[in-house]
């Protein structure tokens, strides 16, 4: 039987921080037909609130060292301010959005990242995504909107990377859906030369990835993102793209497509 | 046909601010069998965050004048920090909690409170509660946890009184459920004498309410709470109680029961 199509889109970075860009993306996203899920980050807003509250922000390799105070800030920003603004805006565009953390309906269980060299604090690595309840929401015409917060089912919330959540949700949903995973950001895709916004690498497979990594063409932040892409492909996600927000309304714009 | 029982409990005030009291209540609440919904406030936390951020808090008759900055604070505190802590804690006790604002799944539509003498800013009065999606959640074993945030379906979030939300949800659910509404706070019930914590008025009907109001026995904050109770009774909610948090595990404790 042919599986139903499902779009899993992740937005982050500058799109969320720019009210106009966000609104424009959400309007385009609301027009996409069929089942869809949105995942968002919001690190810059969290850092801004931390600064306002005089709480120190410490990042290692693009990951936030999450103290108890930082966790509160992350939860307030991601699950509160940003998630609910996105939900209300999607409702305006007649998308029946439902804002979620991984704790809600116990959808995403995580465990504290184990300490090797660095203690990231309340950072959680995804253990399990429950696709059943998400599927039930989709069946009711709901558009789930996940922020980057998970829990351990024992009362502890965690800060979890939004790219990873997107990859894990896309993977978990692939059993019953034909899933396209779309990482959407301010650039056009993965760039050959970070100085040249048009130098999009249009296709990356595992060999090319290995080569780009060896040649140090792709930088720190892009490495885990690409790893999330390949993880999803290995777990039966049909298509993975890294693209500009415009890609959601115009699939012909130049972008990066991943394959194994 | 006999309707299924549904408990709608509202917690606020000192219970939310006291980690131990909250945890104890949530454990008791998780043990209540059958369909249930939790509604929470969190005004003191919002005021605390406002102070930390240097944002002015202005209250009139116990209602927050909600500027744009205050609204962000309310959304961060209620929908973010408090709602997700409650959800994670209920998950710990094996209650399948799902945190919600009125914007999520478009469950509670509101409109900006009209300006008569005072402009309350982004304060919304409830226009409509959709019981269908709540009923569907309950059917899936989900425990909806609402915070005091609504929206106008046009992209605007609102700060809305949690007591009112509880009354409106209880009323909307009464078509299909036998609903008990339980306003839970730090006192034992409505007091004859605010100085005497044991002077609980055990039964208040509309006549008694009118008399208590005329005699000025009940004070400012209690008036709208009682109005919400009678609104719910008039809209077919079966039982309404104002009681201490302990009432959830011991229905024999002294408390106030309302009737028409």
Short mmCIF file of C-alpha atoms in Angstrom, two decimals:
data_model
loop_
_atom_site.label_atom_id
_atom_site.label_comp_id
_atom_site.label_asym_id
_atom_site.label_seq_id
_atom_site.Cartn_x
_atom_site.Cartn_y
_atom_site.Cartn_z
CA UNK A 1 0.00 0.00 0.00
CA UNK A 2 1.26 3.43 -0.89
CA UNK A 3 2.15 5.41 2.22
CA UNK A 4 0.67 8.83 2.88
CA UNK A 5 3.10 11.70 2.38
CA UNK A 6 4.31 13.62 5.44
CA UNK A 7 6.40 16.78 5.52
CA UNK A 8 8.67 17.30 8.53
CA UNK A 9 10.10 20.82 8.40
CA UNK A 10 12.61 22.29 10.82
CA UNK A 11 13.15 26.02 11.10
CA UNK A 12 15.82 27.68 13.10
CA UNK A 13 18.34 30.43 13.18
CA UNK A 14 17.56 33.72 11.63
CA UNK A 15 14.07 32.82 10.41
CA UNK A 16 12.67 32.55 13.92
CA UNK A 17 14.29 35.77 15.09
CA UNK A 18 13.00 37.77 12.12
CA UNK A 19 9.28 38.42 12.62
CA UNK A 20 8.60 39.09 8.92
CA UNK A 21 10.62 36.10 7.67
CA UNK A 22 8.90 33.86 10.22
CA UNK A 23 5.42 35.06 9.33
CA UNK A 24 6.14 34.64 5.63
CA UNK A 25 7.46 31.11 6.19
CA UNK A 26 4.47 30.16 8.34
CA UNK A 27 2.05 31.42 5.70
CA UNK A 28 3.83 29.32 3.07
CA UNK A 29 3.97 26.33 5.41
CA UNK A 30 0.24 26.61 6.13
CA UNK A 31 -0.45 26.29 2.39
CA UNK A 32 1.40 22.98 2.04
CA UNK A 33 -1.27 20.34 1.58
CA UNK A 34 -1.39 17.10 3.50
CA UNK A 35 0.12 15.93 6.77
CA UNK A 36 2.91 18.09 8.17
CA UNK A 37 4.95 18.66 11.30
CA UNK A 38 7.02 21.70 12.25
CA UNK A 39 10.06 21.69 14.55
CA UNK A 40 11.72 24.88 15.71
CA UNK A 41 14.77 26.00 17.61
CA UNK A 42 15.24 29.42 19.12
CA UNK A 43 18.73 29.60 20.57
CA UNK A 44 19.23 33.27 19.88
CA UNK A 45 16.09 34.24 21.78
CA UNK A 46 17.20 32.09 24.71
CA UNK A 47 20.60 33.78 24.74
CA UNK A 48 18.92 37.19 24.62
CA UNK A 49 16.69 36.36 27.61
CA UNK A 50 19.68 34.92 29.49
CA UNK A 51 21.53 38.20 28.93
CA UNK A 52 18.54 40.20 30.17
CA UNK A 53 18.39 38.02 33.30
CA UNK A 54 22.14 38.15 33.87
CA UNK A 55 22.47 34.38 33.38
CA UNK A 56 25.71 33.26 31.71
CA UNK A 57 25.45 31.51 28.34
CA UNK A 58 28.21 29.06 27.57
CA UNK A 59 28.34 27.28 24.20
CA UNK A 60 30.68 24.44 23.22
CA UNK A 61 30.65 23.36 19.56
CA UNK A 62 27.36 25.16 19.09
CA UNK A 63 25.77 23.32 22.03
CA UNK A 64 24.44 25.20 25.03
CA UNK A 65 25.81 24.18 28.42
CA UNK A 66 22.47 24.00 30.17
CA UNK A 67 22.48 24.86 33.86
CA UNK A 68 19.24 24.77 35.84
CA UNK A 69 18.75 28.51 35.17
CA UNK A 70 19.54 28.03 31.47
CA UNK A 71 17.01 25.21 31.28
CA UNK A 72 14.29 27.45 32.71
CA UNK A 73 15.22 30.08 30.13
CA UNK A 74 15.17 27.52 27.31
CA UNK A 75 11.77 26.20 28.40
CA UNK A 76 10.34 29.72 28.75
CA UNK A 77 11.67 30.78 25.36
CA UNK A 78 11.16 27.65 23.26
CA UNK A 79 8.02 26.09 24.79
CA UNK A 80 6.52 29.41 25.87
CA UNK A 81 7.19 32.48 23.79
CA UNK A 82 8.30 31.07 20.43
CA UNK A 83 6.16 27.94 20.31
CA UNK A 84 2.96 29.78 21.19
CA UNK A 85 3.66 32.67 18.82
CA UNK A 86 4.15 30.14 16.02
CA UNK A 87 1.00 28.24 17.00
CA UNK A 88 -1.11 31.42 17.13
CA UNK A 89 0.30 32.59 13.78
CA UNK A 90 -0.42 29.22 12.12
CA UNK A 91 -3.95 29.33 13.52
CA UNK A 92 -4.31 32.70 11.79
CA UNK A 93 -3.49 30.93 8.53
CA UNK A 94 -6.06 28.19 9.30
CA UNK A 95 -3.45 25.56 10.13
CA UNK A 96 -4.68 23.74 13.22
CA UNK A 97 -1.36 23.92 15.04
CA UNK A 98 -0.73 22.19 18.38
CA UNK A 99 2.43 23.21 20.24
CA UNK A 100 4.41 20.42 21.88
CA UNK A 101 7.49 19.56 23.85
CA UNK A 102 8.67 15.97 24.08
CA UNK A 103 7.13 15.82 27.56
CA UNK A 104 3.63 16.48 26.25
CA UNK A 105 1.78 13.19 25.82
CA UNK A 106 5.18 11.60 26.53
CA UNK A 107 6.06 11.83 22.84
CA UNK A 108 9.85 12.20 23.09
CA UNK A 109 11.79 10.49 25.84
CA UNK A 110 15.41 11.47 26.33
CA UNK A 111 18.24 10.87 28.75
CA UNK A 112 20.81 13.26 30.11
CA UNK A 113 23.81 13.41 27.82
CA UNK A 114 26.51 11.35 29.50
CA UNK A 115 29.59 13.20 30.64
CA UNK A 116 32.71 12.29 28.68
CA UNK A 117 34.87 15.36 28.53
CA UNK A 118 32.14 17.95 28.96
CA UNK A 119 29.10 18.04 31.23
CA UNK A 120 26.43 19.70 29.09
CA UNK A 121 24.08 19.90 32.08
CA UNK A 122 20.38 19.48 31.30
CA UNK A 123 20.94 18.46 27.70
CA UNK A 124 19.01 15.37 26.67
CA UNK A 125 19.74 12.87 23.92
CA UNK A 126 16.65 11.35 22.34
CA UNK A 127 15.92 7.78 23.42
CA UNK A 128 12.51 7.18 21.90
CA UNK A 129 9.86 8.95 19.82
CA UNK A 130 6.27 7.65 20.04
CA UNK A 131 4.81 7.91 16.53
CA UNK A 132 1.35 6.64 17.60
CA UNK A 133 0.09 9.78 19.22
CA UNK A 134 1.61 12.00 16.49
CA UNK A 135 -0.19 9.87 13.89
CA UNK A 136 -3.42 10.25 15.82
CA UNK A 137 -2.99 14.05 15.89
CA UNK A 138 -2.31 14.12 12.14
CA UNK A 139 -5.44 12.04 11.58
CA UNK A 140 -7.44 14.77 13.31
CA UNK A 141 -6.04 17.43 10.98
CA UNK A 142 -3.71 18.76 13.65
CA UNK A 143 -0.32 20.25 12.74
CA UNK A 144 2.10 19.33 15.54
CA UNK A 145 4.66 22.07 16.29
CA UNK A 146 7.57 20.80 18.36
CA UNK A 147 10.08 22.91 20.20
CA UNK A 148 13.50 21.66 21.26
CA UNK A 149 12.54 20.43 24.73
CA UNK A 150 12.30 16.78 25.81
CA UNK A 151 12.02 14.90 29.13
CA UNK A 152 13.13 11.71 30.83
CA UNK A 153 9.62 10.57 31.91
CA UNK A 154 10.81 10.99 35.49
CA UNK A 155 10.00 14.67 35.84
CA UNK A 156 13.14 16.17 34.31
CA UNK A 157 12.94 18.41 31.25
CA UNK A 158 15.88 18.65 28.86
CA UNK A 159 17.23 21.02 26.27
CA UNK A 160 17.59 18.95 23.08
CA UNK A 161 18.96 19.95 19.71
CA UNK A 162 16.11 20.83 17.33
CA UNK A 163 17.86 19.33 14.27
CA UNK A 164 18.11 16.03 16.11
CA UNK A 165 14.47 16.14 17.18
CA UNK A 166 13.47 16.74 13.56
CA UNK A 167 15.57 13.79 12.40
CA UNK A 168 14.23 11.50 15.13
CA UNK A 169 10.59 12.44 14.51
CA UNK A 170 11.01 12.02 10.74
CA UNK A 171 12.59 8.61 11.31
CA UNK A 172 9.92 7.42 13.77
CA UNK A 173 7.14 8.49 11.39
CA UNK A 174 8.72 6.67 8.41
CA UNK A 175 7.21 3.33 9.37
CA UNK A 176 3.78 4.56 8.38
CA UNK A 177 4.45 7.61 6.22
CA UNK A 178 6.45 8.59 3.15
CA UNK A 179 8.45 11.29 4.93
CA UNK A 180 10.26 14.30 3.48
CA UNK A 181 12.53 16.03 5.95
CA UNK A 182 13.32 19.64 5.22
CA UNK A 183 15.92 21.62 7.16
CA UNK A 184 15.14 25.20 6.44
CA UNK A 185 17.40 28.13 7.23
CA UNK A 186 18.58 31.48 5.98
CA UNK A 187 21.12 30.14 3.45
CA UNK A 188 20.31 28.39 0.16
CA UNK A 189 21.82 25.09 1.26
CA UNK A 190 25.22 23.66 2.16
CA UNK A 191 27.82 26.00 0.68
CA UNK A 192 31.09 25.07 -1.02
CA UNK A 193 32.42 28.46 0.01
CA UNK A 194 30.82 30.17 2.99
CA UNK A 195 31.70 33.56 1.50
CA UNK A 196 29.70 32.83 -1.66
CA UNK A 197 25.99 32.48 -0.84
CA UNK A 198 25.37 30.96 -4.29
CA UNK A 199 27.97 28.18 -4.04
CA UNK A 200 25.31 25.62 -3.10
CA UNK A 201 26.38 21.98 -3.17
CA UNK A 202 23.26 20.55 -4.79
CA UNK A 203 23.81 16.93 -3.92
CA UNK A 204 25.63 15.28 -1.04
CA UNK A 205 25.84 11.53 -0.54
CA UNK A 206 27.86 9.68 2.07
CA UNK A 207 30.99 9.65 -0.10
CA UNK A 208 30.74 13.34 -0.83
CA UNK A 209 30.07 14.01 2.87
CA UNK A 210 33.20 12.13 3.83
CA UNK A 211 35.19 14.08 1.25
CA UNK A 212 33.79 17.46 2.33
CA UNK A 213 34.61 16.63 5.91
CA UNK A 214 38.15 15.58 5.09
CA UNK A 215 38.67 18.72 3.02
CA UNK A 216 37.21 20.78 5.90
CA UNK A 217 34.80 22.44 3.47
CA UNK A 218 31.95 22.02 5.92
CA UNK A 219 32.26 23.78 9.22
CA UNK A 220 31.42 22.90 12.83
CA UNK A 221 27.72 23.69 12.93
CA UNK A 222 27.03 21.94 9.63
CA UNK A 223 28.61 18.61 10.65
CA UNK A 224 25.94 17.55 13.19
CA UNK A 225 23.21 18.84 10.88
CA UNK A 226 24.47 16.62 8.06
CA UNK A 227 24.83 13.72 10.47
CA UNK A 228 21.16 14.18 11.40
CA UNK A 229 20.29 14.12 7.69
CA UNK A 230 22.11 10.84 7.09
CA UNK A 231 20.69 9.31 10.28
CA UNK A 232 17.20 10.07 8.96
CA UNK A 233 17.97 8.59 5.52
CA UNK A 234 19.36 5.46 7.17
CA UNK A 235 16.11 5.16 9.12
CA UNK A 236 13.96 5.19 5.97
CA UNK A 237 13.13 8.86 5.61
CA UNK A 238 12.47 9.20 1.85
CA UNK A 239 13.90 12.62 1.13
CA UNK A 240 16.11 15.06 3.02
CA UNK A 241 16.77 18.62 1.91
CA UNK A 242 18.72 21.51 3.37
CA UNK A 243 17.36 24.68 1.87
CA UNK A 244 16.25 28.24 2.25
CA UNK A 245 12.81 28.96 3.73
CA UNK A 246 11.60 29.84 0.22
CA UNK A 247 11.98 26.20 -0.77
CA UNK A 248 8.68 25.47 0.99
CA UNK A 249 6.75 27.37 -1.67
CA UNK A 250 9.10 26.92 -4.60
CA UNK A 251 10.73 23.49 -4.87
CA UNK A 252 12.71 24.69 -7.89
CA UNK A 253 14.99 27.00 -5.93
CA UNK A 254 18.59 25.87 -5.69
CA UNK A 255 19.13 23.75 -2.56
CA UNK A 256 21.01 20.77 -1.17
CA UNK A 257 19.56 17.27 -1.45
CA UNK A 258 21.02 14.45 0.63
CA UNK A 259 21.17 10.76 -0.22
CA UNK A 260 23.00 7.71 1.10
CA UNK B 1 -27.51 7.25 29.11
CA UNK B 2 -25.39 7.97 32.13
CA UNK B 3 -22.66 10.44 31.32
CA UNK B 4 -19.00 9.68 32.02
CA UNK B 5 -17.57 11.55 35.01
CA UNK B 6 -15.00 14.28 34.36
CA UNK B 7 -12.95 16.20 36.92
CA UNK B 8 -11.90 19.74 36.03
CA UNK B 9 -9.45 21.01 38.64
CA UNK B 10 -7.94 24.47 38.80
CA UNK B 11 -4.85 25.22 40.85
CA UNK B 12 -3.41 28.60 41.47
CA UNK B 13 -1.88 30.87 43.99
CA UNK B 14 0.47 29.48 46.53
CA UNK B 15 0.27 25.86 45.38
CA UNK B 16 2.03 26.58 42.10
CA UNK B 17 4.75 28.67 43.71
CA UNK B 18 5.56 26.05 46.36
CA UNK B 19 7.49 23.20 44.71
CA UNK B 20 6.62 20.66 47.43
CA UNK B 21 2.94 21.58 47.61
CA UNK B 22 2.71 21.44 43.82
CA UNK B 23 4.43 18.07 43.58
CA UNK B 24 2.23 16.65 46.33
CA UNK B 25 -0.92 17.94 44.61
CA UNK B 26 0.17 16.56 41.24
CA UNK B 27 0.84 13.14 42.75
CA UNK B 28 -2.65 13.14 44.30
CA UNK B 29 -4.19 14.42 41.07
CA UNK B 30 -2.46 11.68 39.07
CA UNK B 31 -4.16 9.09 41.29
CA UNK B 32 -7.68 10.34 40.55
CA UNK B 33 -9.25 7.75 38.29
CA UNK B 34 -11.11 8.57 35.12
CA UNK B 35 -11.14 11.56 32.81
CA UNK B 36 -9.61 14.74 34.18
CA UNK B 37 -8.38 18.16 33.12
CA UNK B 38 -6.07 20.53 34.98
CA UNK B 39 -6.03 24.32 34.66
CA UNK B 40 -3.35 26.46 36.26
CA UNK B 41 -2.53 30.08 36.83
CA UNK B 42 0.87 31.43 37.80
CA UNK B 43 0.56 35.15 38.36
CA UNK B 44 3.18 35.32 41.07
CA UNK B 45 5.83 33.73 38.83
CA UNK B 46 4.94 36.16 36.06
CA UNK B 47 5.31 39.09 38.44
CA UNK B 48 8.66 37.73 39.63
CA UNK B 49 9.97 37.44 36.05
CA UNK B 50 8.64 40.92 35.24
CA UNK B 51 10.56 42.29 38.21
CA UNK B 52 13.73 40.50 37.09
CA UNK B 53 13.33 41.98 33.61
CA UNK B 54 12.50 45.45 34.89
CA UNK B 55 9.01 45.36 33.39
CA UNK B 56 6.32 47.13 35.35
CA UNK B 57 3.44 45.04 36.74
CA UNK B 58 0.15 46.86 37.20
CA UNK B 59 -2.85 45.10 38.72
CA UNK B 60 -6.40 46.45 38.93
CA UNK B 61 -8.91 44.42 41.00
CA UNK B 62 -6.54 41.46 40.83
CA UNK B 63 -6.33 41.63 37.03
CA UNK B 64 -3.01 42.20 35.29
CA UNK B 65 -2.81 45.14 32.91
CA UNK B 66 -1.13 43.26 30.09
CA UNK B 67 1.20 45.29 27.90
CA UNK B 68 3.01 43.62 25.02
CA UNK B 69 6.02 42.98 27.29
CA UNK B 70 3.74 41.64 30.05
CA UNK B 71 2.08 39.31 27.55
CA UNK B 72 5.46 37.86 26.53
CA UNK B 73 6.24 37.34 30.22
CA UNK B 74 2.86 35.70 30.85
CA UNK B 75 3.31 33.37 27.86
CA UNK B 76 6.88 32.47 28.89
CA UNK B 77 5.86 31.80 32.48
CA UNK B 78 2.47 30.13 32.09
CA UNK B 79 2.82 28.27 28.77
CA UNK B 80 6.55 27.69 29.12
CA UNK B 81 8.02 27.24 32.56
CA UNK B 82 5.01 26.33 34.72
CA UNK B 83 3.00 24.36 32.17
CA UNK B 84 5.93 22.19 31.13
CA UNK B 85 7.11 21.60 34.70
CA UNK B 86 3.59 20.43 35.57
CA UNK B 87 3.42 18.24 32.45
CA UNK B 88 6.82 16.64 33.15
CA UNK B 89 5.89 16.05 36.79
CA UNK B 90 2.55 14.44 35.87
CA UNK B 91 4.38 12.23 33.39
CA UNK B 92 6.57 11.10 36.27
CA UNK B 93 3.39 9.97 38.03
CA UNK B 94 2.23 8.16 34.87
CA UNK B 95 -0.44 10.69 34.00
CA UNK B 96 -0.24 11.26 30.27
CA UNK B 97 -0.33 15.05 30.50
CA UNK B 98 -0.53 17.31 27.46
CA UNK B 99 0.15 21.01 28.04
CA UNK B 100 -2.08 23.45 26.22
CA UNK B 101 -2.92 27.08 25.69
CA UNK B 102 -6.22 28.08 24.13
CA UNK B 103 -4.34 28.66 20.86
CA UNK B 104 -3.26 25.02 20.62
CA UNK B 105 -5.63 23.12 18.36
CA UNK B 106 -7.74 26.32 18.47
CA UNK B 107 -9.44 25.06 21.64
CA UNK B 108 -10.22 28.41 23.32
CA UNK B 109 -11.05 31.46 21.27
CA UNK B 110 -11.15 34.79 23.03
CA UNK B 111 -11.49 38.47 22.19
CA UNK B 112 -9.69 41.45 23.63
CA UNK B 113 -11.52 42.75 26.68
CA UNK B 114 -13.37 45.86 25.53
CA UNK B 115 -12.28 49.13 27.07
CA UNK B 116 -14.89 50.68 29.35
CA UNK B 117 -13.05 52.52 32.06
CA UNK B 118 -9.82 50.54 31.94
CA UNK B 119 -7.79 49.21 29.03
CA UNK B 120 -6.49 45.86 30.29
CA UNK B 121 -4.26 45.50 27.22
CA UNK B 122 -3.80 41.94 25.95
CA UNK B 123 -6.42 40.44 28.24
CA UNK B 124 -8.86 38.15 26.46
CA UNK B 125 -12.39 37.19 27.42
CA UNK B 126 -13.39 33.69 26.39
CA UNK B 127 -15.69 33.56 23.37
CA UNK B 128 -15.79 29.82 22.65
CA UNK B 129 -14.38 26.55 23.93
CA UNK B 130 -14.25 23.61 21.51
CA UNK B 131 -15.11 20.48 23.53
CA UNK B 132 -14.61 18.11 20.57
CA UNK B 133 -10.84 18.03 20.53
CA UNK B 134 -10.67 17.90 24.35
CA UNK B 135 -13.04 14.93 24.30
CA UNK B 136 -10.86 13.26 21.69
CA UNK B 137 -7.76 13.78 23.87
CA UNK B 138 -9.55 12.34 26.90
CA UNK B 139 -10.58 9.33 24.83
CA UNK B 140 -6.89 8.69 24.16
CA UNK B 141 -6.11 8.69 27.89
CA UNK B 142 -4.55 12.14 27.70
CA UNK B 143 -4.76 14.55 30.65
CA UNK B 144 -5.06 18.07 29.19
CA UNK B 145 -3.23 20.71 31.24
CA UNK B 146 -4.32 24.23 30.34
CA UNK B 147 -2.53 27.42 31.26
CA UNK B 148 -4.18 30.82 31.32
CA UNK B 149 -3.40 31.85 27.73
CA UNK B 150 -5.92 32.10 24.89
CA UNK B 151 -5.97 33.58 21.37
CA UNK B 152 -8.27 35.30 18.91
CA UNK B 153 -7.64 32.89 15.99
CA UNK B 154 -6.10 35.85 14.15
CA UNK B 155 -2.59 35.49 15.51
CA UNK B 156 -2.98 37.35 18.81
CA UNK B 157 -2.37 35.61 22.13
CA UNK B 158 -4.16 36.81 25.27
CA UNK B 159 -3.72 36.64 29.01
CA UNK B 160 -6.97 35.16 30.34
CA UNK B 161 -8.04 34.52 33.92
CA UNK B 162 -7.44 30.87 34.86
CA UNK B 163 -10.59 30.64 37.01
CA UNK B 164 -12.65 31.73 34.04
CA UNK B 165 -10.93 29.26 31.73
CA UNK B 166 -11.70 26.47 34.22
CA UNK B 167 -15.36 27.51 34.39
CA UNK B 168 -15.66 27.78 30.61
CA UNK B 169 -13.99 24.42 29.96
CA UNK B 170 -16.13 22.72 32.62
CA UNK B 171 -19.26 24.24 31.07
CA UNK B 172 -18.33 23.28 27.52
CA UNK B 173 -17.60 19.70 28.58
CA UNK B 174 -20.92 19.35 30.43
CA UNK B 175 -22.84 18.50 27.27
CA UNK B 176 -21.17 15.12 27.14
CA UNK B 177 -19.75 14.61 30.64
CA UNK B 178 -20.92 14.67 34.25
CA UNK B 179 -18.47 17.41 35.29
CA UNK B 180 -17.15 18.25 38.75
CA UNK B 181 -15.31 21.56 38.91
CA UNK B 182 -12.83 21.95 41.72
CA UNK B 183 -11.16 25.26 42.52
CA UNK B 184 -8.21 24.33 44.62
CA UNK B 185 -6.10 26.79 46.62
CA UNK B 186 -4.21 27.20 49.87
CA UNK B 187 -7.26 27.93 52.08
CA UNK B 188 -9.90 25.40 53.12
CA UNK B 189 -12.67 27.16 51.24
CA UNK B 190 -14.56 30.45 51.31
CA UNK B 191 -14.07 31.92 54.79
CA UNK B 192 -16.64 33.70 56.95
CA UNK B 193 -13.75 35.48 58.62
CA UNK B 194 -10.48 35.82 56.68
CA UNK B 195 -8.56 35.87 59.99
CA UNK B 196 -9.93 32.45 60.98
CA UNK B 197 -8.70 29.75 58.57
CA UNK B 198 -11.31 27.32 59.94
CA UNK B 199 -14.35 29.54 59.41
CA UNK B 200 -15.26 27.74 56.20
CA UNK B 201 -18.68 28.47 54.74
CA UNK B 202 -19.61 24.94 53.76
CA UNK B 203 -22.44 25.73 51.42
CA UNK B 204 -23.14 28.76 49.25
CA UNK B 205 -26.16 29.08 46.99
CA UNK B 206 -27.22 32.14 45.00
CA UNK B 207 -29.18 33.57 47.93
CA UNK B 208 -26.31 33.11 50.33
CA UNK B 209 -23.91 34.58 47.73
CA UNK B 210 -26.07 37.65 47.42
CA UNK B 211 -26.21 37.98 51.20
CA UNK B 212 -22.44 37.51 51.63
CA UNK B 213 -21.83 40.11 48.96
CA UNK B 214 -24.22 42.60 50.58
CA UNK B 215 -22.63 42.02 53.98
CA UNK B 216 -19.19 42.45 52.38
CA UNK B 217 -18.09 39.15 53.93
CA UNK B 218 -16.42 38.08 50.70
CA UNK B 219 -13.62 40.22 49.38
CA UNK B 220 -12.51 41.42 45.94
CA UNK B 221 -10.63 38.36 44.70
CA UNK B 222 -13.33 35.93 45.81
CA UNK B 223 -16.15 37.70 43.96
CA UNK B 224 -15.11 36.82 40.39
CA UNK B 225 -14.16 33.28 41.56
CA UNK B 226 -17.67 32.75 42.94
CA UNK B 227 -19.18 34.27 39.81
CA UNK B 228 -17.22 31.69 37.76
CA UNK B 229 -18.62 28.95 40.02
CA UNK B 230 -22.23 30.05 39.50
CA UNK B 231 -21.65 30.52 35.75
CA UNK B 232 -20.50 26.90 35.59
CA UNK B 233 -23.51 25.65 37.59
CA UNK B 234 -25.84 27.59 35.34
CA UNK B 235 -24.21 25.92 32.33
CA UNK B 236 -24.91 22.41 33.66
CA UNK B 237 -21.70 21.62 35.55
CA UNK B 238 -22.85 19.06 38.14
CA UNK B 239 -20.75 19.99 41.13
CA UNK B 240 -18.56 22.95 42.05
CA UNK B 241 -16.25 23.03 45.05
CA UNK B 242 -13.78 25.58 46.41
CA UNK B 243 -11.34 23.72 48.60
CA UNK B 244 -7.83 23.12 49.76
CA UNK B 245 -5.49 21.06 47.57
CA UNK B 246 -5.91 18.16 50.03
CA UNK B 247 -9.53 17.81 48.96
CA UNK B 248 -8.34 15.97 45.85
CA UNK B 249 -7.28 12.98 47.94
CA UNK B 250 -9.70 13.37 50.85
CA UNK B 251 -13.21 14.46 49.91
CA UNK B 252 -14.16 14.55 53.60
CA UNK B 253 -12.07 17.60 54.42
CA UNK B 254 -14.06 20.72 55.21
CA UNK B 255 -14.64 22.79 52.08
CA UNK B 256 -17.13 25.03 50.28
CA UNK B 257 -19.74 23.52 47.96
CA UNK B 258 -21.65 25.76 45.60
CA UNK B 259 -25.18 25.31 44.29
CA UNK B 260 -27.75 27.44 42.49
#
